[in-house]
Tab-separated table of N, CA and C in Angstrom:
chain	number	residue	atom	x	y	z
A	1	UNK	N	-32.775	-29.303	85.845
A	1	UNK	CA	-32.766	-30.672	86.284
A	1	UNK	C	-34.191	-31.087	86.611
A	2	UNK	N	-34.299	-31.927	85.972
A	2	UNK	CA	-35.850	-32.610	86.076
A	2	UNK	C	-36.064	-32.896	87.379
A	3	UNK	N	-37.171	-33.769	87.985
A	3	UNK	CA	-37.346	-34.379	89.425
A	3	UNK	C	-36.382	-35.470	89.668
A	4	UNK	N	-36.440	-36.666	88.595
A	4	UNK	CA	-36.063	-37.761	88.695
A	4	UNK	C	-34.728	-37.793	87.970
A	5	UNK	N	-34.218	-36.907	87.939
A	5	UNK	CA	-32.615	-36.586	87.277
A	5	UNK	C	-32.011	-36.984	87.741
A	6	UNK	N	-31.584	-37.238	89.006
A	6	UNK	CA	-30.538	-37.678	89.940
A	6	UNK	C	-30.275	-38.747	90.289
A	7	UNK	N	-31.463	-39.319	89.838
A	7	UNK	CA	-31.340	-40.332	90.561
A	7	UNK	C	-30.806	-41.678	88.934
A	8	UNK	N	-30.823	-40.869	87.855
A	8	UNK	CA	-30.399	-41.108	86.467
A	8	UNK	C	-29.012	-41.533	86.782
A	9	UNK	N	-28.146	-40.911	87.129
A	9	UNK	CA	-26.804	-40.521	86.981
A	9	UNK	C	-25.468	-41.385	88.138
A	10	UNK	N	-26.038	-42.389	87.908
A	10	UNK	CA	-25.538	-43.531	88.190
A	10	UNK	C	-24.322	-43.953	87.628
A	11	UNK	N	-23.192	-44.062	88.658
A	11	UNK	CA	-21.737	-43.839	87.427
A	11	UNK	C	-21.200	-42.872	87.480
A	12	UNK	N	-21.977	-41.427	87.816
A	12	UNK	CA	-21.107	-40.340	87.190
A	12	UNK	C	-20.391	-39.586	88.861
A	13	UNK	N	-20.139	-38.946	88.750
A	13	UNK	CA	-19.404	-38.554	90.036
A	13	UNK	C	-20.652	-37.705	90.966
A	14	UNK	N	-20.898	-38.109	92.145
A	14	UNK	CA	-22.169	-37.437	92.545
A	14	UNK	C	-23.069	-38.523	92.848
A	15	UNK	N	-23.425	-40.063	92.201
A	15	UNK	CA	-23.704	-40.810	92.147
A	15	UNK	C	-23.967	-41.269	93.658
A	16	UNK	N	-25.393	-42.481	94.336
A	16	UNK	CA	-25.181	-43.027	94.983
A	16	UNK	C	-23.997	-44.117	95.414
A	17	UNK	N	-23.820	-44.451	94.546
A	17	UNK	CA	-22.618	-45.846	95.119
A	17	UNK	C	-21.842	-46.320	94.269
A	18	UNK	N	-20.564	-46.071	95.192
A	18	UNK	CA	-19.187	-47.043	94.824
A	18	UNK	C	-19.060	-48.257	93.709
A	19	UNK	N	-18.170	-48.148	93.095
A	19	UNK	CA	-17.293	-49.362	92.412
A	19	UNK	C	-17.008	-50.024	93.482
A	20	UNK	N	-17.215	-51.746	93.369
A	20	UNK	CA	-17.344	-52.744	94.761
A	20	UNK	C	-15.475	-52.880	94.992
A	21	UNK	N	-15.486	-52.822	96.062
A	21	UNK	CA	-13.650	-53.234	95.948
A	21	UNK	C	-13.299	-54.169	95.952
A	22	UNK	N	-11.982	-54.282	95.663
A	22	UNK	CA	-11.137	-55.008	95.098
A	22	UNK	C	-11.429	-56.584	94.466
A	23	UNK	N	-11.209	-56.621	96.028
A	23	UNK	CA	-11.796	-58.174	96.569
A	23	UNK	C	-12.915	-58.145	96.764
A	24	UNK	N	-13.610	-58.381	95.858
A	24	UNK	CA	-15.176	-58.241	95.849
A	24	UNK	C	-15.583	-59.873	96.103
A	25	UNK	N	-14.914	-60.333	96.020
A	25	UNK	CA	-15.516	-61.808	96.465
A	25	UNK	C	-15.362	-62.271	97.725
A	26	UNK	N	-14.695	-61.713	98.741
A	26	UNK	CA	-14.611	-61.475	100.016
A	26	UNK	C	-15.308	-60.383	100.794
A	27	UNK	N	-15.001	-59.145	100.120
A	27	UNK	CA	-15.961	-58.353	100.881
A	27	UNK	C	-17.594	-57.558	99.922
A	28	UNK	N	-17.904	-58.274	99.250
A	28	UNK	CA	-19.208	-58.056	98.681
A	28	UNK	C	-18.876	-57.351	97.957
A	29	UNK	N	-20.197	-55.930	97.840
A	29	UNK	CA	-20.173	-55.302	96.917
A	29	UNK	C	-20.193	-53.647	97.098
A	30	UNK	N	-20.092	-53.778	98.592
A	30	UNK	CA	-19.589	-52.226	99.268
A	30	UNK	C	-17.897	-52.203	99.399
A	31	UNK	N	-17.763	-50.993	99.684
A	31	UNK	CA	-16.277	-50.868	100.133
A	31	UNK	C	-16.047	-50.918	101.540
A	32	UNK	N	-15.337	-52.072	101.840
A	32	UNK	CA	-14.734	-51.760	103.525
A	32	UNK	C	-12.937	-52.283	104.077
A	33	UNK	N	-12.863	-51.517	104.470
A	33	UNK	CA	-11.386	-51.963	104.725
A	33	UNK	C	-11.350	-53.364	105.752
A	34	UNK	N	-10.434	-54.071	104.533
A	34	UNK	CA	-10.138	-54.677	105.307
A	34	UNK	C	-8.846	-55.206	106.355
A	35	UNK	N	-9.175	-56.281	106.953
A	35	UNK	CA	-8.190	-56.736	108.455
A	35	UNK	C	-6.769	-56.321	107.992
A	36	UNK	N	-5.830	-56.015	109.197
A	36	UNK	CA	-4.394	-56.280	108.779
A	36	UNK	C	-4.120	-56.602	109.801
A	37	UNK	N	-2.551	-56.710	110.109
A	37	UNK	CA	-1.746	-56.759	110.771
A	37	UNK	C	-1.661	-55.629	112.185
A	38	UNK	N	-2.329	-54.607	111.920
A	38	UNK	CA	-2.408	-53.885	113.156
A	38	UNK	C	-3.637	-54.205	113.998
A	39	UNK	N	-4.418	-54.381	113.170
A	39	UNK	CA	-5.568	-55.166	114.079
A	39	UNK	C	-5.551	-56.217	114.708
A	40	UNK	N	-4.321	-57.538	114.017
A	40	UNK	CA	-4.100	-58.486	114.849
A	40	UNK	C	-3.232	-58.104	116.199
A	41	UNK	N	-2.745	-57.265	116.159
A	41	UNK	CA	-1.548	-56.780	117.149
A	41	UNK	C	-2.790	-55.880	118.245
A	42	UNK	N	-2.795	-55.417	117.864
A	42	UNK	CA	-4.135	-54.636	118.806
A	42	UNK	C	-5.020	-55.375	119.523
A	43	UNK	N	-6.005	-56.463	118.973
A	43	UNK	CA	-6.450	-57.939	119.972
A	43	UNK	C	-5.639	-58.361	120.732
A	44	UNK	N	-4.030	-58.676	120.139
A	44	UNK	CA	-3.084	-59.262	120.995
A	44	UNK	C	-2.847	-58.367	122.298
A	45	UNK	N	-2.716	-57.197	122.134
A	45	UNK	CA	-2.183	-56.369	123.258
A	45	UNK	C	-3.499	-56.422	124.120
A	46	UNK	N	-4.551	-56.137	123.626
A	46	UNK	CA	-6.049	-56.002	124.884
A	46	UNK	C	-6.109	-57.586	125.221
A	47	UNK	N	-5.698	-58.513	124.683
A	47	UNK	CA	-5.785	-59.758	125.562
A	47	UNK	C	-5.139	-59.738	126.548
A	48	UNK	N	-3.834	-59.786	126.174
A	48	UNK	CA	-3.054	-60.016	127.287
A	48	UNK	C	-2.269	-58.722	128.123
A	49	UNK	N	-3.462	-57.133	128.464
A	49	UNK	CA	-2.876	-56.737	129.114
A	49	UNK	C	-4.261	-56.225	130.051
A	50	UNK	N	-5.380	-57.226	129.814
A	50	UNK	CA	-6.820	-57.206	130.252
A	50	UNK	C	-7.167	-58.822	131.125
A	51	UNK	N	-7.889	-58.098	132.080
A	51	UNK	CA	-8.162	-59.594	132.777
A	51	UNK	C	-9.902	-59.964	132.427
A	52	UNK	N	-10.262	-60.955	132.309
A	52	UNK	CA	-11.636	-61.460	132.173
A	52	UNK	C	-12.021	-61.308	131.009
A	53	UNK	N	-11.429	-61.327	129.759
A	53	UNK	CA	-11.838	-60.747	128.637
A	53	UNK	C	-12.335	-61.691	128.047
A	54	UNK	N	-13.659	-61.163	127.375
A	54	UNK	CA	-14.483	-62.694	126.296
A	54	UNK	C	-14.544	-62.047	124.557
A	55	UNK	N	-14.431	-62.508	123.978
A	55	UNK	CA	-14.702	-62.439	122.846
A	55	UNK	C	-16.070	-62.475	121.964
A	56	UNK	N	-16.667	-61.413	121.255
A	56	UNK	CA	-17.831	-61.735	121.077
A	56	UNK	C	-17.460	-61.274	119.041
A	57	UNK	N	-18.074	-62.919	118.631
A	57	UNK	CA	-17.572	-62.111	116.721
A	57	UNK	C	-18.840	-62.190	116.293
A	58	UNK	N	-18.869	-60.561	115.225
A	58	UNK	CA	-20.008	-60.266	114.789
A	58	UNK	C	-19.833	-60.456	113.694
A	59	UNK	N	-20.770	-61.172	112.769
A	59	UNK	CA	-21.139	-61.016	111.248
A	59	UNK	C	-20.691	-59.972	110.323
A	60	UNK	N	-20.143	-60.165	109.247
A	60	UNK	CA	-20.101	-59.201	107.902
A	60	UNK	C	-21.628	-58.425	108.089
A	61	UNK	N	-21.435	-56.732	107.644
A	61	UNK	CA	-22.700	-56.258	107.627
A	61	UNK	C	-22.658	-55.667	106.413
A	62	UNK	N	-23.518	-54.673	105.447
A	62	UNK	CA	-22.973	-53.531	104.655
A	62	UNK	C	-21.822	-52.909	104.668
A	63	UNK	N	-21.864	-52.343	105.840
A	63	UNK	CA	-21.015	-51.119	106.283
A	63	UNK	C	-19.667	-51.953	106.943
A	64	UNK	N	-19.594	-53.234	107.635
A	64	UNK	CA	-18.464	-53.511	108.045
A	64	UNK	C	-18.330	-54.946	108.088
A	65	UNK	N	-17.061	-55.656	107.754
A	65	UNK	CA	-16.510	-57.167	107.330
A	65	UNK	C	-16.924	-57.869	109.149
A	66	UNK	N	-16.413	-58.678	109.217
A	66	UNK	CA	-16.651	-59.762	110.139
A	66	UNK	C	-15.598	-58.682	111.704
A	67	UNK	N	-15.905	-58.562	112.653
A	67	UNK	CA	-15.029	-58.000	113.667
A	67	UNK	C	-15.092	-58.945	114.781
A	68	UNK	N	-14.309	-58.907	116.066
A	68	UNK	CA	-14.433	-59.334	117.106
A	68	UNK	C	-14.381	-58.173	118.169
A	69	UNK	N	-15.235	-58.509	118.850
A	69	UNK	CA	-15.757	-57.463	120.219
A	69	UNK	C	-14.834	-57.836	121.694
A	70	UNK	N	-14.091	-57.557	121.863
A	70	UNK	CA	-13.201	-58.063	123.192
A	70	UNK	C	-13.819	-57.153	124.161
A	71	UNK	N	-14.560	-57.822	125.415
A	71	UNK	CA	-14.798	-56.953	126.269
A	71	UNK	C	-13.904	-57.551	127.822
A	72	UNK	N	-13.854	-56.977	128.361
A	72	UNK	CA	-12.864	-56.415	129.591
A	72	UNK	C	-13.893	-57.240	130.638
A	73	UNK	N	-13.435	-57.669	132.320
A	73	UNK	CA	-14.203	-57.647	133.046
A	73	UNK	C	-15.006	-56.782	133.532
A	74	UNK	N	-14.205	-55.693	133.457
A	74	UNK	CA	-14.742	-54.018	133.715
A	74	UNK	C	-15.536	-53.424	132.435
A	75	UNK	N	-15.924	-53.983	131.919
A	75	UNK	CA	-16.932	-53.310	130.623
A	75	UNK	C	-15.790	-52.701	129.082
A	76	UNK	N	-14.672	-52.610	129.562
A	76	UNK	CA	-13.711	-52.133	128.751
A	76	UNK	C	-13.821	-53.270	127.026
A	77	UNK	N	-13.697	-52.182	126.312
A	77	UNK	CA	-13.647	-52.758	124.807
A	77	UNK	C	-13.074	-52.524	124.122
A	78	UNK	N	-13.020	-53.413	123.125
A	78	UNK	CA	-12.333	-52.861	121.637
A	78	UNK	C	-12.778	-53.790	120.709
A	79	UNK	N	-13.009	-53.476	119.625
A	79	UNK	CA	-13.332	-53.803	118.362
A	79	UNK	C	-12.666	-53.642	117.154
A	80	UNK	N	-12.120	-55.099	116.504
A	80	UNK	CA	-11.521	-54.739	115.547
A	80	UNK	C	-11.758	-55.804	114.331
A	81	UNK	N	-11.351	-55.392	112.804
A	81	UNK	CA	-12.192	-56.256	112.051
A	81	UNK	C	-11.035	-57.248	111.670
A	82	UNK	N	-11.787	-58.604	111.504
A	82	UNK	CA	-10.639	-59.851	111.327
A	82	UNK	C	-11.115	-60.360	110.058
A	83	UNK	N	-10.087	-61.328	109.159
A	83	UNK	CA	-10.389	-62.281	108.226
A	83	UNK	C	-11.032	-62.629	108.017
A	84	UNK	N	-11.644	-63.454	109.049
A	84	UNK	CA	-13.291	-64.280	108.822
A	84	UNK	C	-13.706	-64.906	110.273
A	85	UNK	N	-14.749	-65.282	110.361
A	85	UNK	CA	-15.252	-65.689	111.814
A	85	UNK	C	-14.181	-67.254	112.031
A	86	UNK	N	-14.265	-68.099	111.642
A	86	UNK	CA	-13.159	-68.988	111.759
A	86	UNK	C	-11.949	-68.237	113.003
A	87	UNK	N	-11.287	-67.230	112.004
A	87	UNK	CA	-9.975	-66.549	112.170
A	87	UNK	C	-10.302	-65.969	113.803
A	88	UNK	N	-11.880	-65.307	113.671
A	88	UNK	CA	-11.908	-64.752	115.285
A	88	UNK	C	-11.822	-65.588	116.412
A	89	UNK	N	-12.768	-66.807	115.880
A	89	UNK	CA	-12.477	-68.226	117.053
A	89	UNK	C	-11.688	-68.955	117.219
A	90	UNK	N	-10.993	-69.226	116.661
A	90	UNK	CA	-9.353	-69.345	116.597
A	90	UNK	C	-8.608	-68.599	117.438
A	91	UNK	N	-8.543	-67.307	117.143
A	91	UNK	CA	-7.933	-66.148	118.128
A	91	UNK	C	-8.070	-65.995	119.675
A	92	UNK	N	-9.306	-66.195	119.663
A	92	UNK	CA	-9.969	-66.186	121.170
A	92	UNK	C	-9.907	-68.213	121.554
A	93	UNK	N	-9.503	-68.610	120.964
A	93	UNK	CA	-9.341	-69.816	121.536
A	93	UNK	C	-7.792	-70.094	121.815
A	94	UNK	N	-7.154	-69.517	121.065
A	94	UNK	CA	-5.015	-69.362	120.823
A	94	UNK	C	-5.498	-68.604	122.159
A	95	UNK	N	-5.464	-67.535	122.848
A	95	UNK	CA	-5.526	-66.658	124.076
A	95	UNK	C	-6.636	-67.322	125.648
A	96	UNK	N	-6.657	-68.066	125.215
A	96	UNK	CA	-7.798	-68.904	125.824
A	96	UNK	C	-8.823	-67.980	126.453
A	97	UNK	N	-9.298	-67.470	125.414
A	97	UNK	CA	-10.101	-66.461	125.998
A	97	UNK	C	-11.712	-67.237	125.078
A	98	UNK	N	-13.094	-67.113	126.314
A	98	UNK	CA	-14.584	-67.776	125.307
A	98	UNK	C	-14.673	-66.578	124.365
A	99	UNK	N	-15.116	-67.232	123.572
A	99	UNK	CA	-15.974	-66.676	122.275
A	99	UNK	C	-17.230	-66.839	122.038
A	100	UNK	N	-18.192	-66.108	121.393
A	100	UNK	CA	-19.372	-66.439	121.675
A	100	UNK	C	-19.773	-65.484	120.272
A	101	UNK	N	-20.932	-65.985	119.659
A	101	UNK	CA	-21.958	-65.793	117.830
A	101	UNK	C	-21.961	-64.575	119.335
A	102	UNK	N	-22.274	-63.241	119.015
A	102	UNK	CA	-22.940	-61.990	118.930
A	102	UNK	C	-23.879	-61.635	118.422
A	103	UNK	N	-24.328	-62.557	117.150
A	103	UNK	CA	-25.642	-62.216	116.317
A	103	UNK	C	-26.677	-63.203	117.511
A	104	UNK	N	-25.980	-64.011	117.835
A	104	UNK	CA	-26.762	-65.120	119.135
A	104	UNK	C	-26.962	-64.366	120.600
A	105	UNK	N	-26.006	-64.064	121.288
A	105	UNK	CA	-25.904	-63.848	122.671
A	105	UNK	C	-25.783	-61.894	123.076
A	106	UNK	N	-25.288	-61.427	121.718
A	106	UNK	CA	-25.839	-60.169	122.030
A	106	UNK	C	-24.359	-59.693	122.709
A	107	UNK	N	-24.794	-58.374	123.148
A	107	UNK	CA	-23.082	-57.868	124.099
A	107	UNK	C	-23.627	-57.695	125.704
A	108	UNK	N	-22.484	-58.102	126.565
A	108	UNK	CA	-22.676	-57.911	127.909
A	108	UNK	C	-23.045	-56.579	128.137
A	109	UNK	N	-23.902	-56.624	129.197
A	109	UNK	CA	-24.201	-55.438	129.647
A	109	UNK	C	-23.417	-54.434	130.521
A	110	UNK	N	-22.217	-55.223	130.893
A	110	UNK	CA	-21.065	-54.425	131.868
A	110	UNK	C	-20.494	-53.581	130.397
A	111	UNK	N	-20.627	-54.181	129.144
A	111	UNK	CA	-19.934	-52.925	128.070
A	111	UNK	C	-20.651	-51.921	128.425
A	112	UNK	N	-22.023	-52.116	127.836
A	112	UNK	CA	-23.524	-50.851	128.355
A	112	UNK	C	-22.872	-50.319	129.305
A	113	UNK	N	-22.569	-50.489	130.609
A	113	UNK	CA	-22.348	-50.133	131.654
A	113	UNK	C	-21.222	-49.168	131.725
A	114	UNK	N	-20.364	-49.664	131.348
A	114	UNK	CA	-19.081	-49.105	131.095
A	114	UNK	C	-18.974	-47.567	130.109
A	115	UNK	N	-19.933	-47.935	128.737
A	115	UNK	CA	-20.277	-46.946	128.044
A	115	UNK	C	-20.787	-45.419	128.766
A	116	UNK	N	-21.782	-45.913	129.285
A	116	UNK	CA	-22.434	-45.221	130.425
A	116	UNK	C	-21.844	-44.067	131.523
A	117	UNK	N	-20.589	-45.167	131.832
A	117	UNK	CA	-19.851	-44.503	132.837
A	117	UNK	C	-19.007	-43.676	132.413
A	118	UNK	N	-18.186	-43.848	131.513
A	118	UNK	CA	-17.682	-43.070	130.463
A	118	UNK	C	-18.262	-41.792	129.389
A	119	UNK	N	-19.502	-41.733	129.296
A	119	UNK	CA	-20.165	-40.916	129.017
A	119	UNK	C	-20.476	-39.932	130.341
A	120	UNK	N	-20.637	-40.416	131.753
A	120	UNK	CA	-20.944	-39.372	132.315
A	120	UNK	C	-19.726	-39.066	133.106
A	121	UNK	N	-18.900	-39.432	132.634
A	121	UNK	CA	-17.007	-38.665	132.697
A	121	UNK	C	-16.905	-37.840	131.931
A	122	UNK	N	-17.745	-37.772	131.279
A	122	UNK	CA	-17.195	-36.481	130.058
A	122	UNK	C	-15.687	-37.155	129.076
A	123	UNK	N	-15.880	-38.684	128.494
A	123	UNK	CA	-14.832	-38.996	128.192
A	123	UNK	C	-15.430	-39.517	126.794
């Protein structure tokens, strides 16, 4: 194998990168799973079994479609990926819970915090 052999073999199994999926006109030209029905059920349950919770929706990236960041008053989170940013502000507005761009305002620092604390739980 030469030096620059590998990097030839584009297509073949071994290859850097994927056939784009499916829905390539929704989710680009990487592969990422997308939203369902358990993810909507999963927001639903951390809304309404969490007090102070805000919504923060992040942008499509490479690696992952559009998500919403639900954080807790207590730093508590979850993240899960939705339809489209529309669909997240919508969601967090149906729960009357704020929403807020994440690529804008960034994540609270009680998540940090929370992370933190949980890390030195050994959890």
């Amino acid at each position: 194998m030469g030096l620059f052999d590998r990097f030839r073999r584009k297509g073949r199994t071994g290859g850097r990168t994927s056939a784009p999926a499916r829905d390539a006109a929704r989710t680009g030209s990487t592969r990422v799973r997308a939203s369902d029905g358990e993810d909507a059920r999963h927001l639903e349950s951390f809304v309404t079994t969490r007090q102070g919770v805000e919504g923060f929706v992040e942008p499509r990236t490479a690696v992952s479609d559009v998500t919403i960041l639900l954080v807790a008053h207590d730093g508590e989170w979850t993240r899960r990926r939705v339809p489209s940013v529309k669909w997240a502000h919508d969601f967090a507005n149906r729960h009357q819970v704020p929403s807020y761009d994440a690529a804008v305002v960034g994540v609270p620092q009680r998540m940090r915090d929370y992370n933190k604390r949980k890390k030195a739980e050994g959890i």
